[in-house]
XYZ file of C-alpha atoms in Angstrom:
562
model
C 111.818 206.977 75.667
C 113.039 202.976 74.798
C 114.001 203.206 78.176
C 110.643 204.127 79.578
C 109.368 201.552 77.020
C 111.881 198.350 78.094
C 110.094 199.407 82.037
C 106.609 199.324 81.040
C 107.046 195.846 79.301
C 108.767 194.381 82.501
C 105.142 195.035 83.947
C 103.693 191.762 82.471
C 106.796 189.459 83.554
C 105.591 186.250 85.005
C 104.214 186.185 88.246
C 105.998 183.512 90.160
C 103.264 182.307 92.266
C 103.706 179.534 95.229
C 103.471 175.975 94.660
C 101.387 173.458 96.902
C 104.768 171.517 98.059
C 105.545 174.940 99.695
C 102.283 175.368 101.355
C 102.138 172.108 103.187
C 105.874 171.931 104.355
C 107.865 175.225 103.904
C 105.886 177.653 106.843
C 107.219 176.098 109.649
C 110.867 176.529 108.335
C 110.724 179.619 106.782
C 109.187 181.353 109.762
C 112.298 179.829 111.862
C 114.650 181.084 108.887
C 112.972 184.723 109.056
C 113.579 184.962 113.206
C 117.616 183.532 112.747
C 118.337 185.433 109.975
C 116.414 189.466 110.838
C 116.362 188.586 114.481
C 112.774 189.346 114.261
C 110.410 189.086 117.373
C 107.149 187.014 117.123
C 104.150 188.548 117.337
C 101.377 185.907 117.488
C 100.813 184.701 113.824
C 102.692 187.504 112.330
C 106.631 188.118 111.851
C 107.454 191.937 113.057
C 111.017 192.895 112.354
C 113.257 195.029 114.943
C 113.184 198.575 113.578
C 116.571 199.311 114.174
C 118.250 195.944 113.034
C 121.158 196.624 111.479
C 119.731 195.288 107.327
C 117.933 199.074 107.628
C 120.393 200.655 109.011
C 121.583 202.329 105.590
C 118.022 202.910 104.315
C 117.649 206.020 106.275
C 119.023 207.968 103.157
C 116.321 205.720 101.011
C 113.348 206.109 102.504
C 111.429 207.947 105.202
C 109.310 205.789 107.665
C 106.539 206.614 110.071
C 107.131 204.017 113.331
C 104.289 202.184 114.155
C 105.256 201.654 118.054
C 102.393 199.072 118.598
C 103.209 196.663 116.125
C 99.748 196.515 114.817
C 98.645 195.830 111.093
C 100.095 198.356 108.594
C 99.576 198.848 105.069
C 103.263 198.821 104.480
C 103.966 195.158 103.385
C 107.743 193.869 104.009
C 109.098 191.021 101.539
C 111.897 189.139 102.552
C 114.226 186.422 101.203
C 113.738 188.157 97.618
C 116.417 187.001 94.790
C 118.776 189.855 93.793
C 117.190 190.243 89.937
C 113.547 190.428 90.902
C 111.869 193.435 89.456
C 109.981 195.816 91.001
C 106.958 194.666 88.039
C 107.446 191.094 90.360
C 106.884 192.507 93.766
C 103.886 194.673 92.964
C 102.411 191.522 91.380
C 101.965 189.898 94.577
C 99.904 192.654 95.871
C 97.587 193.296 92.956
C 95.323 190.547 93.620
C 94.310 192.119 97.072
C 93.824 195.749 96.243
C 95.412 198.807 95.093
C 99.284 198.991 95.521
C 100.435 202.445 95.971
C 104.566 202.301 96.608
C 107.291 199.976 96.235
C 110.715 199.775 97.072
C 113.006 197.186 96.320
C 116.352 197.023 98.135
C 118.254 194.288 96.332
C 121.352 194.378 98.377
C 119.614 193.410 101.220
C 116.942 190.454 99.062
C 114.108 192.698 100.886
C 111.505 194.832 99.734
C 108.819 197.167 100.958
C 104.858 197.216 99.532
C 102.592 199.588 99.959
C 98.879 198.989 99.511
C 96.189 201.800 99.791
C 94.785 200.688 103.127
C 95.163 197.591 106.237
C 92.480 195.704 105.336
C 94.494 194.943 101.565
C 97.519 194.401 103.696
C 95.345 192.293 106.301
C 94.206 190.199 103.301
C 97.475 189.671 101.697
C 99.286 188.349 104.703
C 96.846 186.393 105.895
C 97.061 184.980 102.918
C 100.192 184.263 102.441
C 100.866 183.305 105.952
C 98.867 180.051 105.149
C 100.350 179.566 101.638
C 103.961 180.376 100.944
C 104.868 182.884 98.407
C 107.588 182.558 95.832
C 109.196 185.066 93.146
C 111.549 183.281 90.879
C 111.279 179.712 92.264
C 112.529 181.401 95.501
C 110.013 181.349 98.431
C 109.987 184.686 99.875
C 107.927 186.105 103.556
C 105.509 188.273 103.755
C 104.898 190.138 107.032
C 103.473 193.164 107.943
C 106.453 196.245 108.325
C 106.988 197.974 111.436
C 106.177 201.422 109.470
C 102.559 202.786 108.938
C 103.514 204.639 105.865
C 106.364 204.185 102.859
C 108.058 207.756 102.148
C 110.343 207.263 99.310
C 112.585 209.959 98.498
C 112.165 211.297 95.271
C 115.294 212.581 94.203
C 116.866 208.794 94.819
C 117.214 206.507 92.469
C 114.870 203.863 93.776
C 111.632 206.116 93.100
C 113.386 205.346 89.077
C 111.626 205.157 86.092
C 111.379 201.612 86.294
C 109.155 201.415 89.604
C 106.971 204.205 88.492
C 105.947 202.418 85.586
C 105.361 199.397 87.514
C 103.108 201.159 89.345
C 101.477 203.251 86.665
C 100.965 199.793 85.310
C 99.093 198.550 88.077
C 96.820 201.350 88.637
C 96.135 200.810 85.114
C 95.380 197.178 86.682
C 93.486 197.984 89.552
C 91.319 200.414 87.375
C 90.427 197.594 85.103
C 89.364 195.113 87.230
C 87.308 197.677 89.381
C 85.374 198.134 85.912
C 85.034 194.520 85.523
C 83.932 194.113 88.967
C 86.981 192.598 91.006
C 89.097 189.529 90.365
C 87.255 186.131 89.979
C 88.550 182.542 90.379
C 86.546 182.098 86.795
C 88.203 183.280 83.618
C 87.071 184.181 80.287
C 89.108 183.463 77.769
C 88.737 184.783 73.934
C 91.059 183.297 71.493
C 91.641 185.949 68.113
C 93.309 185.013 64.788
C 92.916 181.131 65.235
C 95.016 179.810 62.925
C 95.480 176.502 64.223
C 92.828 174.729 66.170
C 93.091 175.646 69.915
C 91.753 171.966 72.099
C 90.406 171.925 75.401
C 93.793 170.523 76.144
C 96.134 173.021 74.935
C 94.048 175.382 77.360
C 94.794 173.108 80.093
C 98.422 172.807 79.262
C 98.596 176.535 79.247
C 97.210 177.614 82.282
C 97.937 174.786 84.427
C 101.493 176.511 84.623
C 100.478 178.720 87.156
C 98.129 176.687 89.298
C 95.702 173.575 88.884
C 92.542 173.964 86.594
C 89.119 172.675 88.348
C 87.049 172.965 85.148
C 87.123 174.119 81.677
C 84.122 174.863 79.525
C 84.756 175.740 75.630
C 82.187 177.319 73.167
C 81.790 179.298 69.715
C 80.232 182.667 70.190
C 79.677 185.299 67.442
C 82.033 183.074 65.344
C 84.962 182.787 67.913
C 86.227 180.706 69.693
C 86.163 181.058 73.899
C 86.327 179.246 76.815
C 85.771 179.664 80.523
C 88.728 178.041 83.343
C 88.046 177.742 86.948
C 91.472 178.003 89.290
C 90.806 177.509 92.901
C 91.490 180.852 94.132
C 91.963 184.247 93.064
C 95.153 184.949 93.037
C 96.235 181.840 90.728
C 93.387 183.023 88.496
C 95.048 186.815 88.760
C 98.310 185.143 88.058
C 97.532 183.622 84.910
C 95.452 187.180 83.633
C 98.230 188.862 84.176
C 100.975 186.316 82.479
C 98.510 185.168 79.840
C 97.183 188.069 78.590
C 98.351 189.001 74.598
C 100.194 186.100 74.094
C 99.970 183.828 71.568
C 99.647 180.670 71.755
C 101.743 179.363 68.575
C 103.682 181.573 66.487
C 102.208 185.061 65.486
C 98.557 183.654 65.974
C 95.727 182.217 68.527
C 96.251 185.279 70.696
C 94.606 184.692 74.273
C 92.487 187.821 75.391
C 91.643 187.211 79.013
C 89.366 188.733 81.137
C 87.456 188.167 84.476
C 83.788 186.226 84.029
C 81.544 187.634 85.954
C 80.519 183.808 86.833
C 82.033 182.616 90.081
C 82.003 178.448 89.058
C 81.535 176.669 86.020
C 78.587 173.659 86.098
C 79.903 171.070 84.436
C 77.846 168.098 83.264
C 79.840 166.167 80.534
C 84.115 165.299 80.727
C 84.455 165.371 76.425
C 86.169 167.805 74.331
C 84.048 170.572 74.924
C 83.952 171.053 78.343
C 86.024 169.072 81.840
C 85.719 168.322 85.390
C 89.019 168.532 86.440
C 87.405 167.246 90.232
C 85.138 164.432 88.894
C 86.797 162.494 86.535
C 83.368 159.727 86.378
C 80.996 162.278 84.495
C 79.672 160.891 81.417
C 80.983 162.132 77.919
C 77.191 162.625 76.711
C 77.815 159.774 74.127
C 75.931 156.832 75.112
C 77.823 154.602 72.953
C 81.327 155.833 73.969
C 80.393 155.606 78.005
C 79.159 152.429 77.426
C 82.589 151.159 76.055
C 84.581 153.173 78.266
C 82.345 152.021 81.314
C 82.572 148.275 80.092
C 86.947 149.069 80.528
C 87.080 150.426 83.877
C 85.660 154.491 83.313
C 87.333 155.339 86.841
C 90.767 154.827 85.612
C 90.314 154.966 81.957
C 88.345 158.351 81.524
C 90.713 160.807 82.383
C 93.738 159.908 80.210
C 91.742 158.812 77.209
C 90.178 162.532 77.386
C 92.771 163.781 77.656
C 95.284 162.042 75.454
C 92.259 161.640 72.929
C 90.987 163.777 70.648
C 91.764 166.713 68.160
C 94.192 168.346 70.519
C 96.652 165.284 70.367
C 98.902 166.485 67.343
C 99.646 169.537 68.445
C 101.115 169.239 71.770
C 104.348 171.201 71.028
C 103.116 173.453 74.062
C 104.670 171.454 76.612
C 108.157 172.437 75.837
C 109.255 175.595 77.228
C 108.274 178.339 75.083
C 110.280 181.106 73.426
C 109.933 184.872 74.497
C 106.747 186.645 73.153
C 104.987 183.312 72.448
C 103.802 180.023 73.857
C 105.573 177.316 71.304
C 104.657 176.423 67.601
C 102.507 172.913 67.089
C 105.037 170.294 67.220
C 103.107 167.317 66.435
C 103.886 164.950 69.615
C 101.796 163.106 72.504
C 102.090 166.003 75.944
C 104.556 163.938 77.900
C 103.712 162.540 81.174
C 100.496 161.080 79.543
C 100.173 157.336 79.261
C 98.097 155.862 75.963
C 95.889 152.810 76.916
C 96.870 149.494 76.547
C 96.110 147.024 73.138
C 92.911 145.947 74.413
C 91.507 148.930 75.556
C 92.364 150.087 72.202
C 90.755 147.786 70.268
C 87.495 148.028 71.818
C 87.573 151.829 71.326
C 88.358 151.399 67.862
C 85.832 149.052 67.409
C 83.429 151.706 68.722
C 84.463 154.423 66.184
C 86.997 156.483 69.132
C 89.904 157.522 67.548
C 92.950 157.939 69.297
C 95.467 160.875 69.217
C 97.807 158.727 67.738
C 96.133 157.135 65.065
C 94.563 160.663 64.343
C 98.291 161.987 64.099
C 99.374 159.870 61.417
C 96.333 161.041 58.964
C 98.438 163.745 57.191
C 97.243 166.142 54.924
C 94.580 164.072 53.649
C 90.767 164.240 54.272
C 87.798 162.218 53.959
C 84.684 164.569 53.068
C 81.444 162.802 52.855
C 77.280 163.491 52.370
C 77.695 165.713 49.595
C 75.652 166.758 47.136
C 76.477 164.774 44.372
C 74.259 167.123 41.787
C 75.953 170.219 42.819
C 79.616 169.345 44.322
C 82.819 169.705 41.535
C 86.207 169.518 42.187
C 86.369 173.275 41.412
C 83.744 174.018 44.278
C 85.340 172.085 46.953
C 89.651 173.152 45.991
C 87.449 176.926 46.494
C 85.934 176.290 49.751
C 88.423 173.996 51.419
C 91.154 176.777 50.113
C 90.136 179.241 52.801
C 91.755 177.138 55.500
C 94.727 175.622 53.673
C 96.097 175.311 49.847
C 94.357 172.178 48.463
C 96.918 170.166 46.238
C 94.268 167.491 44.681
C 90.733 166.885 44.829
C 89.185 163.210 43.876
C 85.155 163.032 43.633
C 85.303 159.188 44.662
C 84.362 157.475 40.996
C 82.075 154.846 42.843
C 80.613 156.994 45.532
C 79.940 160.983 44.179
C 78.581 161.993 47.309
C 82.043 161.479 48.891
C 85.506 163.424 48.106
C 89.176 163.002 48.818
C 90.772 166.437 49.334
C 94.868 166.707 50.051
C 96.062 169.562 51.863
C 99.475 170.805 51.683
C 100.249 170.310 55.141
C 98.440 168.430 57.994
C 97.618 171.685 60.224
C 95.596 173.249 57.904
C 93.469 169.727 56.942
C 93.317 169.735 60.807
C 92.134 173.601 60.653
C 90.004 172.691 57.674
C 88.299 170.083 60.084
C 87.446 172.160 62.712
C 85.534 174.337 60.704
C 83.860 172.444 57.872
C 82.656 169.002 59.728
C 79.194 169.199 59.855
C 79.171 172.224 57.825
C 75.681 172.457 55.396
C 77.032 172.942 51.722
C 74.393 173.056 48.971
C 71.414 171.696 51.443
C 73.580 169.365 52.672
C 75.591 168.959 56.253
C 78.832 167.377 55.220
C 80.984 165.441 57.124
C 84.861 165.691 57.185
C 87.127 163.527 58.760
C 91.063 162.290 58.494
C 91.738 159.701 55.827
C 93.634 156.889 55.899
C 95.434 157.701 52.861
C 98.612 159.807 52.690
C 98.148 161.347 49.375
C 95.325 161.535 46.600
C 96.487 159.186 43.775
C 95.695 160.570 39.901
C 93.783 158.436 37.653
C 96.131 156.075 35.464
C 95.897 156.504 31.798
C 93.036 155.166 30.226
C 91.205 155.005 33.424
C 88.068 156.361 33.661
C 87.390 159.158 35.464
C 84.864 161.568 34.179
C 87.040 164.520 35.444
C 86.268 163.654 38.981
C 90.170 164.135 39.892
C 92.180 167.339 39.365
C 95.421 168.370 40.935
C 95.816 172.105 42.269
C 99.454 172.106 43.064
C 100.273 174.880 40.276
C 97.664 176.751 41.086
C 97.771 180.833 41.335
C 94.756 180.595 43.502
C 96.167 179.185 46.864
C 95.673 181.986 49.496
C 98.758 180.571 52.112
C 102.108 180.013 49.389
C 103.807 182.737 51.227
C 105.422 182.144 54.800
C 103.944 183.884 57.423
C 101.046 185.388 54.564
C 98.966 187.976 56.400
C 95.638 185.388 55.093
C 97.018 182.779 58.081
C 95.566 186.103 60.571
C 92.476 185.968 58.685
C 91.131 182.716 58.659
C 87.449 182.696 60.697
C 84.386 180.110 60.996
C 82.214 180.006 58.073
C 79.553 183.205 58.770
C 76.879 185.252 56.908
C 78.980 187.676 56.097
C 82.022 187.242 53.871
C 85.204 189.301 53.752
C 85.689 190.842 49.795
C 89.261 191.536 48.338
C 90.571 193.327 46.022
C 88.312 196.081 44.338
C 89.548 198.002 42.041
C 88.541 201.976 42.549
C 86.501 202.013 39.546
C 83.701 199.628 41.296
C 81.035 200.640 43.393
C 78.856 199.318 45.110
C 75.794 198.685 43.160
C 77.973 196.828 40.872
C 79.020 194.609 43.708
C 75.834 193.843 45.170
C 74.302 193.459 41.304
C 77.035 190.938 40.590
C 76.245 188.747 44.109
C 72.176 189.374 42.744
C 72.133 188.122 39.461
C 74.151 184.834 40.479
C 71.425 184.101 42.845
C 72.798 185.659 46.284
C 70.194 188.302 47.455
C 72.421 190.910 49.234
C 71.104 191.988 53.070
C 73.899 194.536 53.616
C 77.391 196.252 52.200
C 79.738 198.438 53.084
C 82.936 199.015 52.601
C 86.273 199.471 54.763
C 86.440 203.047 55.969
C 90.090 203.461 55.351
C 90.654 201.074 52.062
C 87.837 200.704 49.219
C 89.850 197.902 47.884
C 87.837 195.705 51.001
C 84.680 195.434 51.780
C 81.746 193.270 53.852
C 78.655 191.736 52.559
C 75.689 190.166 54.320
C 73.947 187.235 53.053
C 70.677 185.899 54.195
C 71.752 182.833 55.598
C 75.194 180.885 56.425
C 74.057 178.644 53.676
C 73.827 181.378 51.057
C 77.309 182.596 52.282
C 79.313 179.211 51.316
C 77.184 178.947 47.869
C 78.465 182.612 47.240
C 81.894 181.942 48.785
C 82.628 178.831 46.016
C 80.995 180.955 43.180
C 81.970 184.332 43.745
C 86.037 184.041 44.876
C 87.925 184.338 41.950
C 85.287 186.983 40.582
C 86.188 188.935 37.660
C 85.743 192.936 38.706
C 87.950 194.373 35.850
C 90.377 193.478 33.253
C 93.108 193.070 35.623
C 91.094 192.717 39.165
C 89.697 189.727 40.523
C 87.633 189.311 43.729
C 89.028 187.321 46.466
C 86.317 186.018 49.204
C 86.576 185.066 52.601
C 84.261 184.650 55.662
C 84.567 187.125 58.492
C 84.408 187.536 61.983
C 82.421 190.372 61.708
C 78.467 190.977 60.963
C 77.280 194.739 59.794
């Protein structure tokens, strides 16, 4: 059965897919390297081995073929040039993207392998295409020609028709069965991002899936509090590539898992090249900020645009993706400028700082300290803002500015959750009032000297038993969402039901639209609030809740409405 289990999971290896340096020069060559090496006869466009050459001469006991005497398209597909530890999972991945694939064989001995698709017109498709665009499997470029045989017969007794290719294959029926529902592959992707720990950029995205081909566009956008995105790739099978590679990974270390399916839009319109959305192709759209086009405009936009987007920005600190990442995830945030990227020059700098741009390297060095501002100076405490500032991070200190009470210093523990804190909180409306978070210049929040005043504005958190993330690896990290209407409750003791729950929310001042309770643990539960607004009010009043002697609540938002 591990066995079985070890096949299945070679079914979503990486899918080697052909480069563009290969394309322009390799077809010539390889088609010369194909007729030297198989003595194969040329038959127009297509390569046709010899039937009887002497590589097949021992596959007799392997497999039974059906002669196709005219030479004519077959749904048998033959691969060769194929390196000796390629996997059957590998070879049925080059098929998938033009139909159903209904046999394999791999002979390694011989680097060649046979493909069966359910009828010609897959086959057609699939050599067509890959006459005009080389193939590769392993860095290796491999040829793709039609097979002298109409049918592929594998015996079933031998050990090529093993466990491993029938899982393979199971797995792409499985495939093929999936994208039939979503109606076909699609050069557009949809891309869903769960458990977003760390802030995913526009840029990360790009990093990611420009491994298996180059991006044309990328559009990014919040929906039913999560985040998603849609990525153009010129053709399908890039696009099917990077499904099939992508899919259930994470992105950084047991979090930001990439679900990926087809969009049923075939191109992305793309108006503005900012952080939300790029034009891969047309590098001279406007970011939709007057003031910042202006600027860049004023330096030279052709040149300037695309590596100030793309070096710019939120996504620059966590850039650890462009190392080569471990088995079962992408790579953990590392904290350094993407290599290959060039930062502009000292003037070009100065004019964007003059203009209020920040720069992913002056954004880098912020730390874990944030600059919240526009608060509500009759409502806001230190207490309120360590509660709600605690869902994305463990807040060490909190300083209510002495001189200025409608703006707060609040220090993080480290600088990935203030970044993650960002994200969700900047323009966030707390007490009537959309607040405005952004790095601060200072590295830590400084407590008041002795005999200064201070009016309690300043308390530090570091011993407190209320931070949500002490423990490595804490299950909370897989739980952090977008403020919502509907917050996630902790923590219920048995002996409370749900009146009492909803009458505690009431009589603080939070009407309660709806309740209910985890199916399969009472100790959780989900309640509705009228508004997003009435959520974060109940959020910083109700966490920390006293239930029972010994219980209380713990409150966090949630991806989920009822």
């Amino acid at each position: 059965m591990a066995a079985k289990q070890r096949t299945r999971s070679r079914t979503v290896l990486l899918f080697r897919h052909f480069d563009e340096q290969a394309c322009k020069g390799e077809i010539g060559r390889g088609s010369d390297e194909l007729l030297s090496q198989s003595g194969a006869v040329s038959n127009g466009s297509v390569m046709s081995p010899q039937p009887n050459h002497s590589d097949n001469n021992n596959d007799a006991k392997k497999v039974k073929l059906d002669k196709n005497q005219n030479g004519k398209p077959s749904k048998v597909i033959h691969i060769r040039n194929i390196p000796n530890e390629v996997t059957e999972a590998e070879i049925i991945h080059l098929g998938i993207p033009f139909g159903r694939v209904t046999n394999v064989l791999v002979l390694k001995g011989k680097n060649q392998a046979f493909l069966e698709m359910a009828d010609e017109v897959a086959a057609s498709t699939m050599v067509t295409y890959f006459t005009s665009c080389m193939a590769q499997l392993r860095g290796r470029a491999v040829y793709v020609q039609f097979s002298n045989h109409k049918e592929l017969k594998t015996d079933q007794t031998h050990s090529n028709a093993n466990a491993s290719a029938q899982a393979a294959l199971q797995a792409a029926s499985a495939l093929s069965g999936q994208n039939e529902t979503q109606g076909g592959p699609n050069t557009v992707l949809r891309v869903i991002i769960e458990h977003m720990v760390y802030p995913v950029t526009l840029e990360v995205l790009c990093q990611i899936f420009t491994r298996f081909g180059k991006v044309l566009k990328i559009v990014t956008f919040t929906k039913n509090n999560t985040f998603q995105a849609l990525i153009q790739y010129p053709d399908v099978v890039t696009a099917q590539a990077a499904k099939l590679s992508l899919d259930g990974q994470n992105i950084y270390n047991s979090c930001c898992t990439l679900r990926i399916e087809y969009s049923k839009l075939t191109s992305l319109n793309v108006k503005y090249n900012n952080d939300k959305s790029r034009d891969y192709t047309n590098p001279n759209l406007p970011t939709g900020d007057p003031g910042l086009d202006a600027t860049l405009a004023g330096l030279g936009a052709g040149e300037l645009i695309p590596q100030l987007l793309i070096a710019g920005g939120s996504g620059g600190r966590h850039r650890g993706l462009a190392q080569d990442p471990a088995p079962g995830r992408l790579a953990p945030p590392a904290g350094m400028p993407l290599a290959g990227f060039q930062m502009p020059g000292a003037a070009a700098t100065t004019a964007l700082s003059a203009a209020g741009i920040r720069l992913a390297g002056t954004m880098g060095s912020t730390g874990c300290v944030l600059l919240v501002s526009n608060l509500n100076e009759e409502m806001v405490t230190p207490d309120a803002l360590f509660t709600l500032f605690g869902v994305y991070g463990d807040v060490q200190r909190v300083k209510i500015l002495y001189n200025k009470k409608d703006s707060a210093l609040i220090q993080m523990s480290e600088p990935h959750q203030a970044h993650l804190a960002m994200t969700h909180m900047d323009k966030l409306r707390v007490f009537g009032k959309q607040i405005r978070v952004m790095p601060s210049k200072h590295q830590t929040v400084q407590l008041p000297k002795e005999g200064q005043p201070d009016a309690g504005l300043t308390k530090d958190y570091s011993n407190s038993t209320l931070h949500r993330f002490k423990k490595p690896g804490s299950k909370n990290y897989q739980n952090i969402y977008p403020p919502s209407a509907t917050l996630h409750l902790s923590n219920i003791p048995p002996s409370v039901s749900e009146e009492e729950i909803k009458d505690a929310f009431t009589k603080n001042g939070f009407p309660v639209k709806a309740f209910k309770f985890f199916p399969k643990d009472r100790k959780m539960a989900l309640i509705q609030l009228p508004t997003m607004d009435d959520a974060v009010a109940a959020l910083i009043k109700m966490h920390n809740y006293q239930l029972s002697e010994s219980n209380h609540l713990r409150v966090s938002f949630s991806k989920s409405s009822i």
